[in-house]
CSV table of C-alpha atoms and ligand atoms in Angstrom, one decimal:
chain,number,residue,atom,x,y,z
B,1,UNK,CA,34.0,8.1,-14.7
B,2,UNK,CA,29.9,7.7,-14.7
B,3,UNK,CA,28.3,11.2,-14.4
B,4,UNK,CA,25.6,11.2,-11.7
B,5,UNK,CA,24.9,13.7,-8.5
B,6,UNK,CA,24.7,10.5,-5.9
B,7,UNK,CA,26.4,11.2,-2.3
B,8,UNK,CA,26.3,8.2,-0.1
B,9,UNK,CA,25.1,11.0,2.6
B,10,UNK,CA,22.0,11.6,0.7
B,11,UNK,CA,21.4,8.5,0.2
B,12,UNK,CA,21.9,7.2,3.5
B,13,UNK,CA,19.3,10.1,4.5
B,14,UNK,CA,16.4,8.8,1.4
B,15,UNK,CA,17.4,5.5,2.9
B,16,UNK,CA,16.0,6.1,6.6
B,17,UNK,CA,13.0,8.3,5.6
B,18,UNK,CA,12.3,5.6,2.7
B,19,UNK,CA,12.3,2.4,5.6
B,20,UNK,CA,9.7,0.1,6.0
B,21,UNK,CA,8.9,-3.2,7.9
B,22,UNK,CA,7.9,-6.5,6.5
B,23,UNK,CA,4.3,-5.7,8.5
B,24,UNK,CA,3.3,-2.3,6.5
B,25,UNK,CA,3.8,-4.4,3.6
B,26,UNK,CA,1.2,-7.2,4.3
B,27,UNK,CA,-1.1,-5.1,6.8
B,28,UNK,CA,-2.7,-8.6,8.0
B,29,UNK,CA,-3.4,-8.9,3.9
B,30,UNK,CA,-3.5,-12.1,2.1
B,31,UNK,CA,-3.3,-12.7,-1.7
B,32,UNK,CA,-6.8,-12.3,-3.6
B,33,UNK,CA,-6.8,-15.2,-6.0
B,34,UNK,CA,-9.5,-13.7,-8.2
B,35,UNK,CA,-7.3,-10.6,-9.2
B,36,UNK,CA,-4.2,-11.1,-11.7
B,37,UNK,CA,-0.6,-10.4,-9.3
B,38,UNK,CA,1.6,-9.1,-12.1
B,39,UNK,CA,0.7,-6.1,-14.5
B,40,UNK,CA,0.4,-7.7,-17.9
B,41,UNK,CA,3.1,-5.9,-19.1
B,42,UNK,CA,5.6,-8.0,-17.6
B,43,UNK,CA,3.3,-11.4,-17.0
B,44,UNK,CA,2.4,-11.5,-21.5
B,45,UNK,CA,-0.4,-13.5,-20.8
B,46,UNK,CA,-2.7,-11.8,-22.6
B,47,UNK,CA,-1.7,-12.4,-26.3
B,48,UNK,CA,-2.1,-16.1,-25.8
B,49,UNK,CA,-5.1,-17.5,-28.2
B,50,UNK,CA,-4.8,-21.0,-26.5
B,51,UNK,CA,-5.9,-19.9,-23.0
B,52,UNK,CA,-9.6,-19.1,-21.7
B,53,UNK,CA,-9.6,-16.2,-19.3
B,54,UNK,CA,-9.3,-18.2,-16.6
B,55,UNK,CA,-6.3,-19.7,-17.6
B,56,UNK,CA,-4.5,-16.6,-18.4
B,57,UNK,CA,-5.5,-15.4,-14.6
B,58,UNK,CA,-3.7,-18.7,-13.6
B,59,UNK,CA,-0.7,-17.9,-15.6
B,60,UNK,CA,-0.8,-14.4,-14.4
B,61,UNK,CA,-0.5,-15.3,-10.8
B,62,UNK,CA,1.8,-18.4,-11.5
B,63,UNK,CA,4.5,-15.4,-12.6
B,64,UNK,CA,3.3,-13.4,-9.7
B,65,UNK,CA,4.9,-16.8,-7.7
B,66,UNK,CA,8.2,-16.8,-9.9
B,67,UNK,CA,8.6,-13.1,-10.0
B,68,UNK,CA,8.6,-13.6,-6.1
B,69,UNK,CA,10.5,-16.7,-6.1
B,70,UNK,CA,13.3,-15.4,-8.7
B,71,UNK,CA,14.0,-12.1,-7.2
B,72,UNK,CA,14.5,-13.4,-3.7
B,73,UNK,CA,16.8,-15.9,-5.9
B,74,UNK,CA,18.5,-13.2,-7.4
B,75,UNK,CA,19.2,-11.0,-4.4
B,76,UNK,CA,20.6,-13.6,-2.6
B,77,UNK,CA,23.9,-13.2,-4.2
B,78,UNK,CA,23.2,-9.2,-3.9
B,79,UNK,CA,23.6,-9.3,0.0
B,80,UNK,CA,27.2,-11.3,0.7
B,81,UNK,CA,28.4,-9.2,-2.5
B,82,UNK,CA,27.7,-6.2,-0.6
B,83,UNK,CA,28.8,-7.0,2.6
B,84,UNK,CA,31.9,-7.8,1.3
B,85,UNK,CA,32.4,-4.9,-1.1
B,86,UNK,CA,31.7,-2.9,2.1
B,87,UNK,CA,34.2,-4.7,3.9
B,88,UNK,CA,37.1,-4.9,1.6
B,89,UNK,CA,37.2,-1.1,0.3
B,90,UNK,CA,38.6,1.6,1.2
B,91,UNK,CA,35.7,4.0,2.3
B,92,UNK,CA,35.4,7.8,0.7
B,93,UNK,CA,33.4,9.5,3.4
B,94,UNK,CA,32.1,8.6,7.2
B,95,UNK,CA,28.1,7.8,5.7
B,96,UNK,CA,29.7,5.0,3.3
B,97,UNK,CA,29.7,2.1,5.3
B,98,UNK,CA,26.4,2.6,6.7
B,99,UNK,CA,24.8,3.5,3.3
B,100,UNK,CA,26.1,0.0,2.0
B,101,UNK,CA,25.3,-1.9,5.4
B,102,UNK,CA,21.8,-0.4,5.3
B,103,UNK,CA,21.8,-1.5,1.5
B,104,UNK,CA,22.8,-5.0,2.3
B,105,UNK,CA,20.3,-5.2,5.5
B,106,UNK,CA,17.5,-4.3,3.0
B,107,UNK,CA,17.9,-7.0,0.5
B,108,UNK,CA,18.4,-9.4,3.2
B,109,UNK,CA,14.9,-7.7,4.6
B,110,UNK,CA,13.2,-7.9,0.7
B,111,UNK,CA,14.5,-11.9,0.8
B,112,UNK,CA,12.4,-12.6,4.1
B,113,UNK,CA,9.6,-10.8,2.2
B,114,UNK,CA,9.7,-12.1,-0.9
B,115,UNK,CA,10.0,-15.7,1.4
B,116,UNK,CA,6.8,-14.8,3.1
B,117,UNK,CA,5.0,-14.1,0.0
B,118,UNK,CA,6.0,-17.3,-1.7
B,119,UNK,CA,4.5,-19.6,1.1
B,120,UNK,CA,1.7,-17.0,1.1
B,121,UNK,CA,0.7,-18.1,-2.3
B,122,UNK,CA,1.6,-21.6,-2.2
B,123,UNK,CA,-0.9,-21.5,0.9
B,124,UNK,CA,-3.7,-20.3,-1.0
B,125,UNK,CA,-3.6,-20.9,-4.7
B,126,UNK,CA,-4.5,-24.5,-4.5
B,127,UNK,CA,-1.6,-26.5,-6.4
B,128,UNK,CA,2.2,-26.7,-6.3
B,129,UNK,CA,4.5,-24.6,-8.3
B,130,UNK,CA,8.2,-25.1,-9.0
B,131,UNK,CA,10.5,-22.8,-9.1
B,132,UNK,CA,15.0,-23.0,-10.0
B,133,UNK,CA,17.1,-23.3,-7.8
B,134,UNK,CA,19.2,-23.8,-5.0
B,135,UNK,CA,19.3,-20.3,-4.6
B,136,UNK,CA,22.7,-20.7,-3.0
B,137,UNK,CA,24.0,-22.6,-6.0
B,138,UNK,CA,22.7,-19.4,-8.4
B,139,UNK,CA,24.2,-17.0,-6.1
B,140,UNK,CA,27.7,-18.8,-5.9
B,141,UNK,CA,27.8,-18.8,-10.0
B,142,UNK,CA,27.1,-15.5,-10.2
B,143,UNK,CA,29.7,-14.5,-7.8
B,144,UNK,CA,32.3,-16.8,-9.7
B,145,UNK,CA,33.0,-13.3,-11.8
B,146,UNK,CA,35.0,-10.3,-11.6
B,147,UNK,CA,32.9,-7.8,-8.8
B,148,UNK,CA,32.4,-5.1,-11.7
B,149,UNK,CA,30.4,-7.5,-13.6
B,150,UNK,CA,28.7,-8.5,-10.8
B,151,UNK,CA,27.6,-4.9,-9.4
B,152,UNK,CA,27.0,-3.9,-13.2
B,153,UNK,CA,24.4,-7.1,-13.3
B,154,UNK,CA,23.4,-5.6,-10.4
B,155,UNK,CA,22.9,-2.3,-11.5
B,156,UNK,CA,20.6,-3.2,-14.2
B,157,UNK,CA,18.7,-5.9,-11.7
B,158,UNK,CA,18.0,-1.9,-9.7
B,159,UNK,CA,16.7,0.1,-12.2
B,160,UNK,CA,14.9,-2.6,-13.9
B,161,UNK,CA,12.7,-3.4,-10.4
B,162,UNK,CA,12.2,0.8,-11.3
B,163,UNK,CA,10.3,0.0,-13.8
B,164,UNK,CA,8.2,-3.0,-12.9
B,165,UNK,CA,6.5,-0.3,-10.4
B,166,UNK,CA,6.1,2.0,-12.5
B,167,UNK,CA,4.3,-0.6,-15.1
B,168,UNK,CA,2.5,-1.9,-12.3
B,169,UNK,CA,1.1,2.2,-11.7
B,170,UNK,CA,0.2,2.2,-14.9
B,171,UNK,CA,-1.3,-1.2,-15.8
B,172,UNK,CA,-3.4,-1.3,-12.7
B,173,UNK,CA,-6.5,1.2,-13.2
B,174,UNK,CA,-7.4,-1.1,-16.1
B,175,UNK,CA,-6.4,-4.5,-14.6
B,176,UNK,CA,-7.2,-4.2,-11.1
B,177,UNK,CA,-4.1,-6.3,-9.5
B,178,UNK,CA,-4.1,-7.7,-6.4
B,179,UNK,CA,-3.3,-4.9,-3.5
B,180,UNK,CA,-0.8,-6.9,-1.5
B,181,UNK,CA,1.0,-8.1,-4.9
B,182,UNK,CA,1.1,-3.8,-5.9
B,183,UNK,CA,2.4,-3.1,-2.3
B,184,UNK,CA,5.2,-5.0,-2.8
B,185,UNK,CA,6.2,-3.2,-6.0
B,186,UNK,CA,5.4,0.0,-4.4
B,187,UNK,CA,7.9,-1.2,-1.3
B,188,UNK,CA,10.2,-2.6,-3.3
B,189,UNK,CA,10.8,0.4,-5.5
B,190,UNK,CA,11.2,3.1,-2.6
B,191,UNK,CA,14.0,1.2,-1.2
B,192,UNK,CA,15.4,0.0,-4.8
B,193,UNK,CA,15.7,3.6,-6.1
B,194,UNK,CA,18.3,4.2,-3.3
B,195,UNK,CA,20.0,0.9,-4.4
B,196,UNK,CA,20.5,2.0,-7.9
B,197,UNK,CA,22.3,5.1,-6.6
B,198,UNK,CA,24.4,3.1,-4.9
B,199,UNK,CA,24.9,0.1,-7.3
B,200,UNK,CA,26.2,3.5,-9.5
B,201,UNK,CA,28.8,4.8,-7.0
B,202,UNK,CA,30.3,1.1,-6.7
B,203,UNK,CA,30.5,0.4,-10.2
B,204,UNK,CA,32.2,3.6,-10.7
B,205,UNK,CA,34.2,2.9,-7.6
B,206,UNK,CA,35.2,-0.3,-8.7
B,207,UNK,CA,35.8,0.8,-12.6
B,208,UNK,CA,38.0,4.0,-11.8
B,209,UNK,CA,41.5,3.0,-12.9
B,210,UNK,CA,40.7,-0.3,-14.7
B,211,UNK,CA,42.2,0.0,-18.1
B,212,UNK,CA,40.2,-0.6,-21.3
B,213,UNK,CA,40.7,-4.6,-21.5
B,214,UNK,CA,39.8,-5.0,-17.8
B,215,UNK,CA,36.4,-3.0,-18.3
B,216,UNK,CA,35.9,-5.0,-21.5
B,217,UNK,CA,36.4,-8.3,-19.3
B,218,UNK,CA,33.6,-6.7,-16.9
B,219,UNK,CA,31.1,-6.3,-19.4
B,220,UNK,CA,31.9,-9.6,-20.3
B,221,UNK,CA,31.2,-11.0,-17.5
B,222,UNK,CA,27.8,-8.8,-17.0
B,223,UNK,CA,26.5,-10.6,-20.4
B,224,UNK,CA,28.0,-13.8,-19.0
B,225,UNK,CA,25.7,-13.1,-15.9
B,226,UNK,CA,22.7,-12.2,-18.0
B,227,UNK,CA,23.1,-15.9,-19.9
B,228,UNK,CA,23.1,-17.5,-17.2
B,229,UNK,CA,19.7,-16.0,-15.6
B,230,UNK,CA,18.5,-16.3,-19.4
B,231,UNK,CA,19.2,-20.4,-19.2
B,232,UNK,CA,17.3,-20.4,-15.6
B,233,UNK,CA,14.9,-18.3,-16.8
B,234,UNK,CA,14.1,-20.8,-19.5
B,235,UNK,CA,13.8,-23.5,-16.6
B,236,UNK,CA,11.3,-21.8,-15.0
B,237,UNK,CA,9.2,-21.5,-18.5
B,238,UNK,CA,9.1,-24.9,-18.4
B,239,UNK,CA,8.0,-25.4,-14.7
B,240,UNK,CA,5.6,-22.9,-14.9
B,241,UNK,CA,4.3,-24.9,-18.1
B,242,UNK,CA,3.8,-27.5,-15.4
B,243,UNK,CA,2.2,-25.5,-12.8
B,244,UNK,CA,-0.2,-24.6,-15.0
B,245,UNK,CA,-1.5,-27.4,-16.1
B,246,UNK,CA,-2.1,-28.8,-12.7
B,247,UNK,CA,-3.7,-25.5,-11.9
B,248,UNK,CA,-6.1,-25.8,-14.6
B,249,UNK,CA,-6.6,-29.5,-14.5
B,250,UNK,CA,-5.9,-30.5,-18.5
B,251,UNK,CA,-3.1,-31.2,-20.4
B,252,UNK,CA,-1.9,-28.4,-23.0
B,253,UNK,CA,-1.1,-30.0,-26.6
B,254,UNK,CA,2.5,-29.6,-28.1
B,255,UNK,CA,1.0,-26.4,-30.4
B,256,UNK,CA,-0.2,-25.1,-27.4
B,257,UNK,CA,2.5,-25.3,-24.8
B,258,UNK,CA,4.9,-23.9,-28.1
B,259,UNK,CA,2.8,-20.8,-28.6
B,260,UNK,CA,2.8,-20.5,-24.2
B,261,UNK,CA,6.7,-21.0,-24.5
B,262,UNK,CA,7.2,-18.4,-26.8
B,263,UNK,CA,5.2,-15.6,-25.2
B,264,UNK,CA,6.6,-16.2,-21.4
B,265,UNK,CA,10.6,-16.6,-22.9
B,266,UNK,CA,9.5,-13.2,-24.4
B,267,UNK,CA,8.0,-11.8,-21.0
B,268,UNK,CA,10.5,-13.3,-18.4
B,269,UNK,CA,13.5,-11.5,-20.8
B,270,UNK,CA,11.5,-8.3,-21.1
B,271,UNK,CA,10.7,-8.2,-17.1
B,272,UNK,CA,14.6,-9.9,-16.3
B,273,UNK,CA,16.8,-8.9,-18.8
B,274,UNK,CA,15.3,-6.1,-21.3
B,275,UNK,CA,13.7,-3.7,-18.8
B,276,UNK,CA,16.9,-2.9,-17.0
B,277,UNK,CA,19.2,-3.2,-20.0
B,278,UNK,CA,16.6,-0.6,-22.2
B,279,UNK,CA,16.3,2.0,-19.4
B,280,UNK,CA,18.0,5.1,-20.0
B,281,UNK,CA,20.1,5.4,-16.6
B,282,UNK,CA,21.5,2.5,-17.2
B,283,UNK,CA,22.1,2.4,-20.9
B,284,UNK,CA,23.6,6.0,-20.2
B,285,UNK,CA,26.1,4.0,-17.4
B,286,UNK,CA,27.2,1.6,-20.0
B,287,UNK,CA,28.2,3.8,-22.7
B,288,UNK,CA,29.8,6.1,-20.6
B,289,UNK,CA,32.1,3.1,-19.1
B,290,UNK,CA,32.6,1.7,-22.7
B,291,UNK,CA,31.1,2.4,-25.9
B,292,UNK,CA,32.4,-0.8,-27.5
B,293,UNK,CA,30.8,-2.2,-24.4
B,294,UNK,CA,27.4,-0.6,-24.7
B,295,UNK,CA,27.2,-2.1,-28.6
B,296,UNK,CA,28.0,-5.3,-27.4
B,297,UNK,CA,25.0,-5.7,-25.1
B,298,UNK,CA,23.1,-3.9,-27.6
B,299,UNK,CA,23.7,-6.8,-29.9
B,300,UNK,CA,22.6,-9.3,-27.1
B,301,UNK,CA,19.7,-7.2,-26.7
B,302,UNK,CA,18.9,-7.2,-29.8
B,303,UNK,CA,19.4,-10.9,-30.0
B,304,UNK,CA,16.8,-11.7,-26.9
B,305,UNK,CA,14.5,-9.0,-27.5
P,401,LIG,FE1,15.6,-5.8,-3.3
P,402,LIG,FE1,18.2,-3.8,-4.4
């Protein structure tokens, strides 16, 4: 149904040359708290007239926090979906199950890291900073829908973390980001590419002989899933609106905190939502399961962006 060339044999095989440990990672590094975390792509700080520069650092690395905090939010519904995909279909080959056991011990692997990394910076960057939750309540409502909306949600969360590498290649000559904060992108991303191949052969598992309204219902619940992260993503605006101001000691006026809103709603849908929705591999997935689907999103797109 979705044309790719994905085996779970080769990916299996990228999978074990691709493995890391939580240690090559950190390499006894800690964060440097004079060097932005997030390429500015993806933080938006740098638009904002209402900040000095050492504010917009602040806000930089207060998004390095929540991108940290959010994905290890985010996966945590990734790893029982697996397991139990894994557990409850019939397998196509002998390298299947370990592909998706590998996948699921991975994520659980990227949670501990992204764990680490959180306590990391709340160690060292002087005050407290919020972030949504419980986890475990985000994951459970996201796993209250139909399994194709959830792997195509999770499809998009792949290939978007794709792309926050490859900003982060780009964007760092001229910003100089902090190396710890770069290897994780760079870690990330070589296990996350074989995800996405995999996310692709369960969707199109799980889609192959689901008529028209049933694939309709799954893309409805995908956009239902992508709501919901939107309405959390807009709590965390606001926390981080908090964490700032204690990390830079003043009060922001009611102008100021509106133009601060505005640009971080932007840049949390553009790093979250937009970046995996807008690239190709998976726009080309979506059309190819529904073309009345693929507008609909478009629409929402269109509607966030
Ligand atoms: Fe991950
Ligand atoms: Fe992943």
């Amino acid at each position: 149904m979705l044309s790719h060339n994905y085996d779970y044999a080769a990916t299996l095989a990228a999978s074990q040359k691709a493995s890391w440990k939580i240690e090559d990672v950190i390499q006894n590094r800690t964060l440097e708290f004079e060097r932005p975390f997030l390429p500015e792509a993806l933080a938006g700080v740098a638009g904002i007239q209402c900040l000095n520069a050492r504010e917009k650092l602040k806000l930089n690395q207060i998004r390095g926090f929540s991108y940290l905090y959010l994905f290890a939010v985010v996966e945590e519904y990734i790893v029982p979906a697996v397991i139990e995909h894994a557990g409850m279909t019939p397998q196509d080959d002998d390298h299947e199950l370990r592909a998706l056991l590998r996948f699921a011990e991975e994520e659980a692997k990227h949670i501990q890291l992204f764990k680490w990394f959180v306590a990391e910076f709340q160690r060292g960057f002087g005050t407290l900073c919020g972030g949504i939750g419980p986890a475990k309540q985000i994951a459970a409502a996201i796993l209250n829908h139909s399994r194709p909306g959830v792997f195509l949600a999770t499809l998009q969360i792949e290939w978007m973390t794709q792309r926050h590498y490859i900003e982060s290649v780009k964007d760092n000559a001229a910003e100089r980001l902090d190396p710890l904060f770069v290897s994780l992108l760079r870690h990330h991303w070589m296990e996350e590419s074989q995800h996405a191949k995999l996310d692709t052969l369960i969707v199109d598992k799980l889609a192959t002989g689901l008529d028209p309204q049933k694939i309709e219902s799954a893309i409805d619940d995908y956009m239902d899933i992508g709501k919901l992260l939107d309405g959390g993503m807009a709590q965390q605006v606001e926390l981080d609106l908090e964490s700032l101001q204690k990390a830079i000691g003043r009060v922001v006026s009611a102008d100021d905190r509106a133009e601060i809103r505005a640009a971080q709603i932007k840049a949390y849908r553009w790093t979250f939502l937009l970046s995996g929705i807008t690239h190709p591999t998976f726009d080309r997935s979506l059309r190819e399961l529904s073309p009345r689907g693929h507008a609909r999103v478009a629409e929402l797109a269109q509607a966030i962006s």
